[in-house]
Amino acid sequence: EIEAMATTNVFVLLALVVVATGEATKPHILLVVMDDLGWQDVSFHNGTDFQTPNMDRFAKTGTILENYYVQEVCSPTRSALMTGRYPFSTGLQHWTTIMPGSPSHLPFDSPTIAELLKEQGYSTHMIGKWHLGSSNWSHTPTARGFDSYVGYMQGQIDYYNKTVANNFDFWNGRDVFYQHNDSYTYLPYMQELERVVTEANGSTPLFVYMAHQLVHIPLEQPVGAQFMDRCKHIENAGRRLYCAMTLCLDDAIGDTIALFEKHGLYNDTLVIYTTDNGGMPHFQENFPASYGSNYPFRAGKTSLYEGGVRGVAFVNGGSNVFPEGARGRVNSDLWHAVDWYSTIATAAGAAIPPLVQNSSHDLAPTLFHAAPGPRKEVPINLAADGDQLSAIRVGDWKLIRGKAVTLYDGWFPLPPAPREPPPVHVGQYRLFNLKDDPTEHHDLHFQNEAKVKELEERLAFYESIYVPPQPNKPVCKAINGVWAPCVG
């Protein structure tokens, strides 16, 4: 039986906000996802070619997570955030992500974090990218716990005309939202956030899931010359445009906190920032390459190397919920995206569902009081076929298993420096000591067969909760030029 991984104690400094009346109330929670943001795309990781002042400020006055893991692509990580369960245990581990018209969706046998918080009296709102099922209305955000939703349900859209594969995909709840079909998505997102925050009832706890489109492809210039002006020192045209989009994201993050402050909510708000996967580097000239940077880590998005799964993450919050002792810290304990579910649920005073206890830790004691981290390992992926790779980190050691061909490999310094090619690989194993070799240059599986066997046994430990990937072949076509659910 899988050991339960979520603690049951309610952590008073996190879970309770003491208001002027002396009564205790639940904190507001803001979960911010930054799409495809790479390790070196934030200046607080030292070495990027542009500055991200808002992310730097919130990271450095909060807690930065240095050993935080996500999945290699977006749908699996988003499913982990919403369910608190490893994607390989829900059938949502597709490295191709959920395709338009696919029947894949979040499972119904345990609540999403929005459904759980709604049971605790929260007002729940989502803005941005869903990408967790949309062939049936029962799979969509307002059917999975959110009171309101503005955004798109597929993996990407044009930032201006809101289309993907020549069909429209922008929604306000269940209504097609044409009002903003010519404005950069940052603008309608911020307008919706202002509506949510302005209408917030101070006595009702608020949960906002802000899933930014930035900086996912297609690479498109934000409105206003100021972003490109701040990036004009970058010679490479693609990286310069990527810089402008990242700075637009950075401004959005600053504007979001300013809104919470303006309406008197921030002091009682816990804010979690996470990427969904590593950045997509410029590994080729055409789709799906971009100009993200994970250097010095190996590879990037779609890969189980550190560049694909070591995520950018930091936590901050207002004075009533974020202890002063947690400010200015760098946390090096192991984390996985599933852990936010239990950490948030405990903050809200909710019990952890049984199926979530198999995967998600409440890491508030580690985060806020420097208690030793409970995680000793992170199962990154478990695959039972040749289409995907398995991977696990145990302590300082990481094993990647399988013969599936990766989309690309190597190390990608900032342009104009060329790609650094990987060594020739032999066999189905790759073993790395991340303490000595965090950039995964030296495969040790031939020299340390005992360690390979040890980590193989840990992978086998998770086979009891393995679920094959859900069907991902489209069952819906666009309806009248719109990617709308075709069932239910």
CSV table of C-alpha atoms in Angstrom, one decimal:
chain,number,residue,atom,x,y,z
A,1,GLU,CA,0.0,0.0,0.0
A,2,ILE,CA,1.3,3.5,-0.9
A,3,GLU,CA,2.3,5.4,2.2
A,4,ALA,CA,0.0,8.3,2.9
A,5,MET,CA,1.9,11.5,2.1
A,6,ALA,CA,-0.3,14.3,3.4
A,7,THR,CA,-0.1,15.5,7.0
A,8,THR,CA,-3.4,16.1,8.8
A,9,ASN,CA,-2.3,18.9,11.2
A,10,VAL,CA,-3.7,22.3,10.5
A,11,PHE,CA,-0.9,24.8,10.5
A,12,VAL,CA,-2.1,27.8,12.4
A,13,LEU,CA,0.1,30.5,11.0
A,14,LEU,CA,-0.9,29.4,7.4
A,15,ALA,CA,-4.4,28.3,7.9
A,16,LEU,CA,-5.8,31.1,10.0
A,17,VAL,CA,-6.0,34.8,9.5
A,18,VAL,CA,-6.8,36.6,12.8
A,19,VAL,CA,-8.9,39.6,12.0
A,20,ALA,CA,-9.6,42.7,14.1
A,21,THR,CA,-12.6,41.0,15.8
A,22,GLY,CA,-10.3,38.3,17.1
A,23,GLU,CA,-12.0,35.6,15.1
A,24,ALA,CA,-10.1,33.3,12.8
A,25,THR,CA,-10.9,33.1,9.1
A,26,LYS,CA,-9.5,31.3,6.1
A,27,PRO,CA,-6.8,32.9,3.9
A,28,HIS,CA,-7.4,34.0,0.3
A,29,ILE,CA,-5.4,31.9,-2.1
A,30,LEU,CA,-3.9,33.0,-5.4
A,31,LEU,CA,-2.4,30.2,-7.6
A,32,VAL,CA,-0.4,31.7,-10.5
A,33,VAL,CA,0.8,29.4,-13.3
A,34,MET,CA,3.4,30.8,-15.8
A,35,ASP,CA,3.3,28.8,-19.1
A,36,ASP,CA,6.6,27.4,-20.4
A,37,LEU,CA,8.7,29.7,-18.3
A,38,GLY,CA,12.3,28.4,-18.3
A,39,TRP,CA,14.8,28.2,-15.4
A,40,GLN,CA,17.0,31.0,-16.8
A,41,ASP,CA,14.1,33.2,-17.9
A,42,VAL,CA,13.9,34.8,-14.4
A,43,SER,CA,16.7,37.0,-13.3
A,44,PHE,CA,16.6,35.7,-9.7
A,45,HIS,CA,18.2,32.6,-11.0
A,46,ASN,CA,21.2,34.7,-12.1
A,47,GLY,CA,22.4,34.8,-15.6
A,48,THR,CA,19.4,35.7,-17.7
A,49,ASP,CA,19.8,38.3,-20.4
A,50,PHE,CA,17.0,40.4,-19.1
A,51,GLN,CA,15.5,41.4,-15.8
A,52,THR,CA,12.2,40.3,-14.3
A,53,PRO,CA,11.8,42.8,-11.5
A,54,ASN,CA,8.4,41.8,-10.2
A,55,MET,CA,9.1,38.1,-10.1
A,56,ASP,CA,12.5,38.9,-8.5
A,57,ARG,CA,10.9,41.0,-5.8
A,58,PHE,CA,8.2,38.5,-4.9
A,59,ALA,CA,10.7,35.6,-5.0
A,60,LYS,CA,13.4,37.2,-2.9
A,61,THR,CA,10.9,38.5,-0.3
A,62,GLY,CA,9.3,35.1,-0.1
A,63,THR,CA,10.6,31.6,-0.4
A,64,ILE,CA,12.2,30.3,-3.6
A,65,LEU,CA,11.9,26.5,-4.2
A,66,GLU,CA,15.1,25.1,-5.8
A,67,ASN,CA,14.2,21.4,-6.0
A,68,TYR,CA,10.7,21.7,-7.2
A,69,TYR,CA,9.4,19.3,-9.9
A,70,VAL,CA,6.7,19.6,-12.5
A,71,GLN,CA,5.8,17.4,-15.5
A,72,GLU,CA,7.5,17.7,-18.8
A,73,VAL,CA,4.5,19.2,-20.5
A,74,CYS,CA,1.5,21.3,-19.5
A,75,SER,CA,-1.7,19.1,-19.2
A,76,PRO,CA,0.0,16.6,-16.8
A,77,THR,CA,1.2,19.4,-14.5
A,78,ARG,CA,-2.1,21.2,-14.5
A,79,SER,CA,-3.8,17.9,-13.6
A,80,ALA,CA,-1.4,17.5,-10.7
A,81,LEU,CA,-2.2,21.0,-9.5
A,82,MET,CA,-6.0,20.5,-9.7
A,83,THR,CA,-6.1,16.9,-8.3
A,84,GLY,CA,-3.1,16.5,-6.1
A,85,ARG,CA,-2.5,13.2,-7.8
A,86,TYR,CA,0.4,12.0,-10.0
A,87,PRO,CA,-0.6,12.2,-13.7
A,88,PHE,CA,0.4,8.5,-14.2
A,89,SER,CA,-2.3,7.6,-11.6
A,90,THR,CA,-5.1,9.4,-13.4
A,91,GLY,CA,-4.3,8.6,-17.0
A,92,LEU,CA,-3.3,12.2,-17.8
A,93,GLN,CA,0.4,11.6,-18.4
A,94,HIS,CA,0.3,12.2,-22.2
A,95,TRP,CA,3.5,13.8,-23.3
A,96,THR,CA,1.5,15.0,-26.3
A,97,THR,CA,-0.8,16.8,-23.9
A,98,ILE,CA,-4.6,16.8,-24.3
A,99,MET,CA,-5.5,17.3,-28.0
A,100,PRO,CA,-8.3,19.5,-29.2
A,101,GLY,CA,-11.5,17.4,-29.2
A,102,SER,CA,-10.0,14.7,-27.0
A,103,PRO,CA,-12.2,12.8,-24.5
A,104,SER,CA,-9.4,12.9,-21.8
A,105,HIS,CA,-10.4,14.8,-18.7
A,106,LEU,CA,-9.8,15.1,-14.9
A,107,PRO,CA,-11.1,12.1,-13.0
A,108,PHE,CA,-14.4,12.3,-11.1
A,109,ASP,CA,-13.4,10.0,-8.3
A,110,SER,CA,-11.8,12.8,-6.2
A,111,PRO,CA,-12.5,16.5,-6.0
A,112,THR,CA,-10.5,19.2,-7.7
A,113,ILE,CA,-8.9,21.7,-5.4
A,114,ALA,CA,-11.6,24.2,-6.6
A,115,GLU,CA,-14.3,21.7,-5.6
A,116,LEU,CA,-12.7,21.1,-2.3
A,117,LEU,CA,-12.3,24.8,-1.5
A,118,LYS,CA,-15.9,25.5,-2.6
A,119,GLU,CA,-17.0,23.0,0.1
A,120,GLN,CA,-15.0,25.1,2.6
A,121,GLY,CA,-17.0,28.3,1.7
A,122,TYR,CA,-14.6,29.7,-0.9
A,123,SER,CA,-15.5,31.8,-3.9
A,124,THR,CA,-13.6,30.2,-6.7
A,125,HIS,CA,-12.5,31.7,-10.0
A,126,MET,CA,-10.3,30.7,-12.9
A,127,ILE,CA,-8.7,32.9,-15.5
A,128,GLY,CA,-6.6,31.6,-18.4
A,129,LYS,CA,-5.6,28.2,-19.8
A,130,TRP,CA,-7.6,25.1,-18.8
A,131,HIS,CA,-6.2,22.3,-21.0
A,132,LEU,CA,-7.8,19.6,-18.8
A,133,GLY,CA,-10.6,18.3,-21.0
A,134,SER,CA,-13.3,20.0,-23.0
A,135,SER,CA,-15.2,17.5,-25.1
A,136,ASN,CA,-18.0,17.4,-22.5
A,137,TRP,CA,-19.3,20.3,-20.5
A,138,SER,CA,-18.8,18.2,-17.4
A,139,HIS,CA,-15.1,18.4,-18.0
A,140,THR,CA,-14.8,22.2,-18.1
A,141,PRO,CA,-13.9,24.6,-15.3
A,142,THR,CA,-17.4,25.7,-14.2
A,143,ALA,CA,-18.3,22.1,-13.9
A,144,ARG,CA,-15.2,21.3,-11.8
A,145,GLY,CA,-15.6,23.7,-9.0
A,146,PHE,CA,-15.1,27.2,-10.4
A,147,ASP,CA,-17.8,29.9,-10.0
A,148,SER,CA,-16.5,31.8,-13.0
A,149,TYR,CA,-14.1,31.2,-15.8
A,150,VAL,CA,-12.6,33.4,-18.6
A,151,GLY,CA,-10.0,31.8,-20.8
A,152,TYR,CA,-9.3,29.1,-23.4
A,153,MET,CA,-9.7,25.3,-23.0
A,154,GLN,CA,-7.1,24.0,-25.5
A,155,GLY,CA,-3.3,24.0,-25.3
A,156,GLN,CA,-2.6,27.3,-27.1
A,157,ILE,CA,-4.4,30.0,-29.0
A,158,ASP,CA,-3.3,33.1,-31.0
A,159,TYR,CA,-2.8,35.9,-28.5
A,160,TYR,CA,-5.0,38.3,-30.6
A,161,ASN,CA,-7.6,36.4,-32.6
A,162,LYS,CA,-8.0,33.5,-30.0
A,163,THR,CA,-7.9,30.7,-32.5
A,164,VAL,CA,-6.0,27.4,-32.7
A,165,ALA,CA,-6.1,25.3,-35.9
A,166,ASN,CA,-8.3,28.0,-37.4
A,167,ASN,CA,-11.1,27.7,-34.8
A,168,PHE,CA,-12.0,30.0,-32.0
A,169,ASP,CA,-11.4,29.1,-28.4
A,170,PHE,CA,-12.2,31.8,-25.8
A,171,TRP,CA,-14.9,31.5,-23.1
A,172,ASN,CA,-16.7,33.3,-20.4
A,173,GLY,CA,-18.1,30.4,-18.5
A,174,ARG,CA,-20.0,28.4,-21.1
A,175,ASP,CA,-20.5,31.3,-23.4
A,176,VAL,CA,-18.2,32.0,-26.4
A,177,PHE,CA,-16.4,35.2,-25.6
A,178,TYR,CA,-16.0,37.2,-28.8
A,179,GLN,CA,-15.7,40.6,-27.0
A,180,HIS,CA,-11.9,40.3,-26.9
A,181,ASN,CA,-11.0,38.6,-30.1
A,182,ASP,CA,-8.6,41.3,-31.2
A,183,SER,CA,-6.9,42.2,-27.9
A,184,TYR,CA,-3.8,40.6,-26.5
A,185,THR,CA,-4.9,38.0,-23.9
A,186,TYR,CA,-3.1,39.8,-21.0
A,187,LEU,CA,-5.8,42.6,-21.2
A,188,PRO,CA,-9.0,40.5,-20.9
A,189,TYR,CA,-7.3,38.4,-18.2
A,190,MET,CA,-6.5,41.5,-16.1
A,191,GLN,CA,-10.0,43.0,-16.7
A,192,GLU,CA,-11.6,39.8,-15.4
A,193,LEU,CA,-9.2,39.7,-12.4
A,194,GLU,CA,-10.2,43.2,-11.6
A,195,ARG,CA,-13.9,42.2,-11.7
A,196,VAL,CA,-13.3,39.3,-9.4
A,197,VAL,CA,-11.3,41.2,-6.9
A,198,THR,CA,-13.6,44.2,-7.0
A,199,GLU,CA,-16.6,42.1,-6.4
A,200,ALA,CA,-15.0,40.0,-3.7
A,201,ASN,CA,-16.8,39.9,-0.4
A,202,GLY,CA,-14.3,40.5,2.4
A,203,SER,CA,-15.9,37.9,4.6
A,204,THR,CA,-15.8,35.2,2.0
A,205,PRO,CA,-12.4,33.6,1.3
A,206,LEU,CA,-11.3,33.8,-2.3
A,207,PHE,CA,-9.5,31.3,-4.5
A,208,VAL,CA,-8.2,32.6,-7.8
A,209,TYR,CA,-6.4,30.2,-10.3
A,210,MET,CA,-4.6,32.6,-12.7
A,211,ALA,CA,-3.2,30.4,-15.5
A,212,HIS,CA,-1.3,32.8,-17.8
A,213,GLN,CA,-0.9,32.1,-21.5
A,214,LEU,CA,2.5,33.8,-21.4
A,215,VAL,CA,5.1,32.8,-22.5
A,216,HIS,CA,3.8,29.9,-24.6
A,217,ILE,CA,4.0,29.9,-28.4
A,218,PRO,CA,3.0,31.5,-30.7
A,219,LEU,CA,5.5,34.2,-30.1
A,220,GLU,CA,3.6,37.5,-30.6
A,221,GLN,CA,4.5,41.0,-29.5
A,222,PRO,CA,2.5,42.4,-26.6
A,223,VAL,CA,0.6,45.7,-27.1
A,224,GLY,CA,2.8,48.8,-26.5
A,225,ALA,CA,6.3,49.6,-27.4
A,226,GLN,CA,7.6,49.5,-23.8
A,227,PHE,CA,8.2,45.8,-23.8
A,228,MET,CA,10.3,45.6,-26.9
A,229,ASP,CA,12.1,48.8,-25.9
A,230,ARG,CA,13.2,47.1,-22.6
A,231,CYS,CA,14.6,44.2,-24.7
A,232,LYS,CA,16.3,46.1,-27.5
A,233,HIS,CA,19.7,45.1,-26.2
A,234,ILE,CA,19.1,41.5,-27.1
A,235,GLU,CA,20.6,40.8,-30.6
A,236,ASN,CA,18.7,37.6,-31.4
A,237,ALA,CA,15.3,38.6,-32.8
A,238,GLY,CA,13.5,35.5,-31.5
A,239,ARG,CA,14.9,35.8,-28.0
A,240,ARG,CA,14.2,39.6,-28.1
A,241,LEU,CA,10.5,38.9,-28.7
A,242,TYR,CA,10.5,36.2,-26.1
A,243,CYS,CA,12.0,38.7,-23.7
A,244,ALA,CA,9.1,41.2,-24.4
A,245,MET,CA,6.5,38.5,-23.7
A,246,THR,CA,8.3,37.5,-20.5
A,247,LEU,CA,8.3,41.2,-19.3
A,248,CYS,CA,4.6,41.4,-20.1
A,249,LEU,CA,4.1,38.4,-17.8
A,250,ASP,CA,6.3,40.0,-15.2
A,251,ASP,CA,4.2,43.2,-15.4
A,252,ALA,CA,1.0,41.1,-15.1
A,253,ILE,CA,2.3,39.5,-11.9
A,254,GLY,CA,3.1,42.9,-10.4
A,255,ASP,CA,-0.3,44.3,-11.5
A,256,THR,CA,-2.1,41.3,-9.9
A,257,ILE,CA,-0.6,41.9,-6.5
A,258,ALA,CA,-1.3,45.7,-6.9
A,259,LEU,CA,-5.0,44.8,-7.4
A,260,PHE,CA,-5.1,42.7,-4.3
A,261,GLU,CA,-3.5,45.5,-2.3
A,262,LYS,CA,-5.8,48.1,-3.7
A,263,HIS,CA,-8.9,46.2,-2.6
A,264,GLY,CA,-7.5,45.4,0.8
A,265,LEU,CA,-7.1,41.6,0.2
A,266,TYR,CA,-3.4,41.1,0.0
A,267,ASN,CA,-2.5,41.0,3.7
A,268,ASP,CA,-4.7,37.9,4.0
A,269,THR,CA,-3.6,36.2,0.7
A,270,LEU,CA,-1.2,33.3,0.2
A,271,VAL,CA,0.4,33.5,-3.3
A,272,ILE,CA,1.9,30.5,-5.1
A,273,TYR,CA,3.8,30.9,-8.3
A,274,THR,CA,4.7,27.9,-10.5
A,275,THR,CA,5.6,27.1,-14.1
A,276,ASP,CA,3.9,24.1,-15.7
A,277,ASN,CA,7.1,22.7,-17.3
A,278,GLY,CA,10.5,23.8,-18.3
A,279,GLY,CA,11.0,26.4,-21.1
A,280,MET,CA,11.0,25.3,-24.7
A,281,PRO,CA,14.4,26.2,-26.3
A,282,HIS,CA,15.1,27.0,-29.9
A,283,PHE,CA,16.0,23.4,-30.9
A,284,GLN,CA,14.7,23.9,-34.5
A,285,GLU,CA,13.2,26.6,-36.7
A,286,ASN,CA,9.6,25.5,-36.8
A,287,PHE,CA,6.8,24.4,-34.4
A,288,PRO,CA,7.0,23.7,-31.5
A,289,ALA,CA,10.3,25.4,-30.8
A,290,SER,CA,10.5,28.7,-28.9
A,291,TYR,CA,13.3,30.7,-27.3
A,292,GLY,CA,13.0,29.7,-23.6
A,293,SER,CA,16.1,29.0,-21.6
A,294,ASN,CA,16.8,26.4,-18.9
A,295,TYR,CA,20.5,26.6,-19.0
A,296,PRO,CA,22.6,25.2,-17.5
A,297,PHE,CA,20.1,22.4,-17.1
A,298,ARG,CA,19.8,19.8,-19.9
A,299,ALA,CA,17.1,20.0,-22.6
A,300,GLY,CA,13.7,21.5,-21.7
A,301,LYS,CA,10.0,21.1,-22.3
A,302,THR,CA,8.9,17.6,-23.4
A,303,SER,CA,12.0,16.1,-21.7
A,304,LEU,CA,12.4,14.3,-18.4
A,305,TYR,CA,15.9,15.9,-18.0
A,306,GLU,CA,16.1,18.6,-15.5
A,307,GLY,CA,15.5,21.4,-18.0
A,308,GLY,CA,12.1,19.9,-18.7
A,309,VAL,CA,11.0,19.1,-15.1
A,310,ARG,CA,12.9,21.3,-12.7
A,311,GLY,CA,10.3,24.1,-12.3
A,312,VAL,CA,10.5,27.7,-11.5
A,313,ALA,CA,8.5,28.2,-8.2
A,314,PHE,CA,8.3,30.7,-5.3
A,315,VAL,CA,5.8,31.5,-2.6
A,316,ASN,CA,4.9,34.8,-0.9
A,317,GLY,CA,1.9,36.4,0.7
A,318,GLY,CA,0.5,39.0,3.0
A,319,SER,CA,1.6,39.8,6.5
A,320,ASN,CA,-1.3,37.8,8.1
A,321,VAL,CA,-0.5,34.6,6.4
A,322,PHE,CA,3.2,34.5,5.4
A,323,PRO,CA,5.5,34.4,8.4
A,324,GLU,CA,8.4,36.9,8.5
A,325,GLY,CA,10.7,34.0,9.2
A,326,ALA,CA,9.9,32.5,5.8
A,327,ARG,CA,10.9,35.6,3.9
A,328,GLY,CA,14.2,35.7,2.0
A,329,ARG,CA,14.6,31.9,2.1
A,330,VAL,CA,15.8,29.5,-0.5
A,331,ASN,CA,14.2,26.1,0.1
A,332,SER,CA,16.2,23.1,-1.2
A,333,ASP,CA,13.8,20.3,-0.1
A,334,LEU,CA,12.1,18.1,-2.7
A,335,TRP,CA,8.8,19.3,-3.9
A,336,HIS,CA,6.3,18.2,-6.6
A,337,ALA,CA,3.4,20.1,-8.1
A,338,VAL,CA,1.0,17.7,-6.5
A,339,ASP,CA,2.0,19.0,-3.1
A,340,TRP,CA,0.2,22.3,-3.6
A,341,TYR,CA,-3.1,20.5,-3.3
A,342,SER,CA,-2.6,19.3,0.3
A,343,THR,CA,-0.8,22.5,1.3
A,344,ILE,CA,-3.7,24.6,0.1
A,345,ALA,CA,-6.3,22.3,1.5
A,346,THR,CA,-4.8,22.3,4.9
A,347,ALA,CA,-4.6,26.1,4.8
A,348,ALA,CA,-8.3,26.1,4.2
A,349,GLY,CA,-9.0,23.7,7.0
A,350,ALA,CA,-10.1,20.9,4.6
A,351,ALA,CA,-9.5,17.2,5.0
A,352,ILE,CA,-7.3,15.6,2.4
A,353,PRO,CA,-9.2,13.1,0.2
A,354,PRO,CA,-8.0,9.5,0.5
A,355,LEU,CA,-6.9,9.2,-3.2
A,356,VAL,CA,-4.8,12.4,-2.8
A,357,GLN,CA,-3.1,11.1,0.3
A,358,ASN,CA,-1.3,8.6,-2.0
A,359,SER,CA,0.7,11.4,-3.6
A,360,SER,CA,0.4,14.9,-2.1
A,361,HIS,CA,2.2,16.3,1.0
A,362,ASP,CA,1.2,19.2,3.1
A,363,LEU,CA,4.5,21.1,3.0
A,364,ALA,CA,3.5,24.1,5.1
A,365,PRO,CA,5.8,23.1,8.1
A,366,THR,CA,8.7,22.9,5.7
A,367,LEU,CA,7.8,26.1,3.9
A,368,PHE,CA,7.0,28.3,6.8
A,369,HIS,CA,9.0,26.8,9.8
A,370,ALA,CA,12.0,25.2,8.1
A,371,ALA,CA,10.9,21.7,9.3
A,372,PRO,CA,12.7,18.9,7.5
A,373,GLY,CA,11.0,18.1,4.2
A,374,PRO,CA,8.9,14.9,4.3
A,375,ARG,CA,9.7,14.0,0.7
A,376,LYS,CA,12.6,11.7,0.1
A,377,GLU,CA,11.7,11.0,-3.5
A,378,VAL,CA,9.8,12.4,-6.5
A,379,PRO,CA,8.3,9.9,-9.0
A,380,ILE,CA,8.4,12.1,-12.1
A,381,ASN,CA,6.8,9.7,-14.5
A,382,LEU,CA,5.9,6.0,-14.8
A,383,ALA,CA,5.4,4.5,-18.2
A,384,ALA,CA,4.4,1.0,-19.2
A,385,ASP,CA,4.9,1.3,-23.0
A,386,GLY,CA,7.6,2.4,-25.4
A,387,ASP,CA,6.0,5.8,-26.1
A,388,GLN,CA,7.2,7.4,-22.9
A,389,LEU,CA,10.0,7.3,-20.4
A,390,SER,CA,9.9,6.7,-16.7
A,391,ALA,CA,11.8,8.8,-14.2
A,392,ILE,CA,12.3,9.1,-10.5
A,393,ARG,CA,14.5,11.2,-8.2
A,394,VAL,CA,15.4,9.6,-4.8
A,395,GLY,CA,17.6,11.9,-2.7
A,396,ASP,CA,20.4,13.1,-4.9
A,397,TRP,CA,20.0,10.3,-7.4
A,398,LYS,CA,17.8,10.4,-10.6
A,399,LEU,CA,17.0,7.5,-12.9
A,400,ILE,CA,15.5,7.8,-16.4
A,401,ARG,CA,14.3,4.5,-17.9
A,402,GLY,CA,13.2,3.6,-21.3
A,403,LYS,CA,14.1,3.7,-25.0
A,404,ALA,CA,11.6,6.2,-26.3
A,405,VAL,CA,13.1,8.8,-28.5
A,406,THR,CA,13.0,12.3,-27.1
A,407,LEU,CA,12.1,15.3,-29.3
A,408,TYR,CA,15.5,16.9,-28.7
A,409,ASP,CA,18.4,16.8,-26.3
A,410,GLY,CA,21.5,18.7,-25.3
A,411,TRP,CA,22.2,22.0,-23.5
A,412,PHE,CA,21.0,25.4,-24.9
A,413,PRO,CA,23.0,28.4,-23.8
A,414,LEU,CA,21.6,31.8,-24.6
A,415,PRO,CA,21.9,32.8,-28.2
A,416,PRO,CA,24.0,33.3,-30.2
A,417,ALA,CA,25.9,30.5,-28.4
A,418,PRO,CA,25.3,27.2,-30.2
A,419,ARG,CA,23.6,24.1,-28.7
A,420,GLU,CA,25.9,21.8,-26.8
A,421,PRO,CA,25.2,18.2,-28.1
A,422,PRO,CA,24.7,15.3,-25.6
A,423,PRO,CA,27.0,12.3,-25.5
A,424,VAL,CA,26.0,9.2,-27.4
A,425,HIS,CA,23.7,7.1,-25.2
A,426,VAL,CA,23.6,3.3,-24.9
A,427,GLY,CA,21.0,1.2,-23.2
A,428,GLN,CA,17.6,2.0,-21.6
A,429,TYR,CA,18.9,3.6,-18.4
A,430,ARG,CA,20.3,7.0,-17.5
A,431,LEU,CA,21.5,7.5,-14.0
A,432,PHE,CA,22.7,10.9,-12.5
A,433,ASN,CA,24.0,12.1,-9.2
A,434,LEU,CA,22.3,15.5,-9.1
A,435,LYS,CA,24.4,16.7,-6.2
A,436,ASP,CA,27.6,16.2,-8.1
A,437,ASP,CA,26.2,16.7,-11.6
A,438,PRO,CA,23.0,18.8,-11.5
A,439,THR,CA,23.3,19.5,-15.3
A,440,GLU,CA,23.2,15.7,-16.1
A,441,HIS,CA,26.4,15.5,-18.1
A,442,HIS,CA,27.6,12.2,-16.7
A,443,ASP,CA,25.5,9.0,-17.0
A,444,LEU,CA,26.6,6.6,-14.2
A,445,HIS,CA,24.3,3.7,-14.9
A,446,PHE,CA,27.1,1.4,-16.1
A,447,GLN,CA,29.3,2.2,-13.0
A,448,ASN,CA,26.5,1.9,-10.4
A,449,GLU,CA,24.2,-1.0,-11.2
A,450,ALA,CA,23.2,-1.3,-7.6
A,451,LYS,CA,21.8,2.2,-7.6
A,452,VAL,CA,19.9,1.5,-10.8
A,453,LYS,CA,18.3,-1.5,-9.1
A,454,GLU,CA,17.5,0.5,-6.0
A,455,LEU,CA,15.7,3.2,-8.0
A,456,GLU,CA,14.0,0.6,-10.2
A,457,GLU,CA,12.5,-0.8,-7.1
A,458,ARG,CA,11.2,2.6,-6.1
A,459,LEU,CA,9.6,3.0,-9.5
A,460,ALA,CA,8.0,-0.4,-9.1
A,461,PHE,CA,6.6,0.8,-5.7
A,462,TYR,CA,4.2,3.1,-7.7
A,463,GLU,CA,2.9,0.5,-10.1
A,464,SER,CA,-0.1,-0.2,-7.8
A,465,ILE,CA,-1.5,3.3,-8.6
A,466,TYR,CA,-0.6,3.3,-12.3
A,467,VAL,CA,-3.4,4.0,-14.8
A,468,PRO,CA,-2.8,3.8,-18.6
A,469,PRO,CA,-3.1,7.0,-20.5
A,470,GLN,CA,-6.7,8.0,-21.2
A,471,PRO,CA,-7.8,7.9,-24.9
A,472,ASN,CA,-6.5,11.0,-26.6
A,473,LYS,CA,-7.9,10.6,-30.1
A,474,PRO,CA,-10.3,13.5,-30.8
A,475,VAL,CA,-14.0,12.7,-30.6
A,476,CYS,CA,-15.1,16.3,-31.3
A,477,LYS,CA,-14.7,18.6,-34.2
A,478,ALA,CA,-15.0,22.3,-34.1
A,479,ILE,CA,-18.6,23.4,-34.2
A,480,ASN,CA,-19.4,26.5,-36.4
A,481,GLY,CA,-15.7,27.6,-36.1
A,482,VAL,CA,-15.5,27.1,-32.3
A,483,TRP,CA,-13.8,24.5,-30.2
A,484,ALA,CA,-16.9,23.8,-28.2
A,485,PRO,CA,-17.8,20.6,-26.2
A,486,CYS,CA,-19.7,18.2,-28.5
A,487,VAL,CA,-21.1,16.0,-25.7
A,488,GLY,CA,-23.3,16.9,-22.7
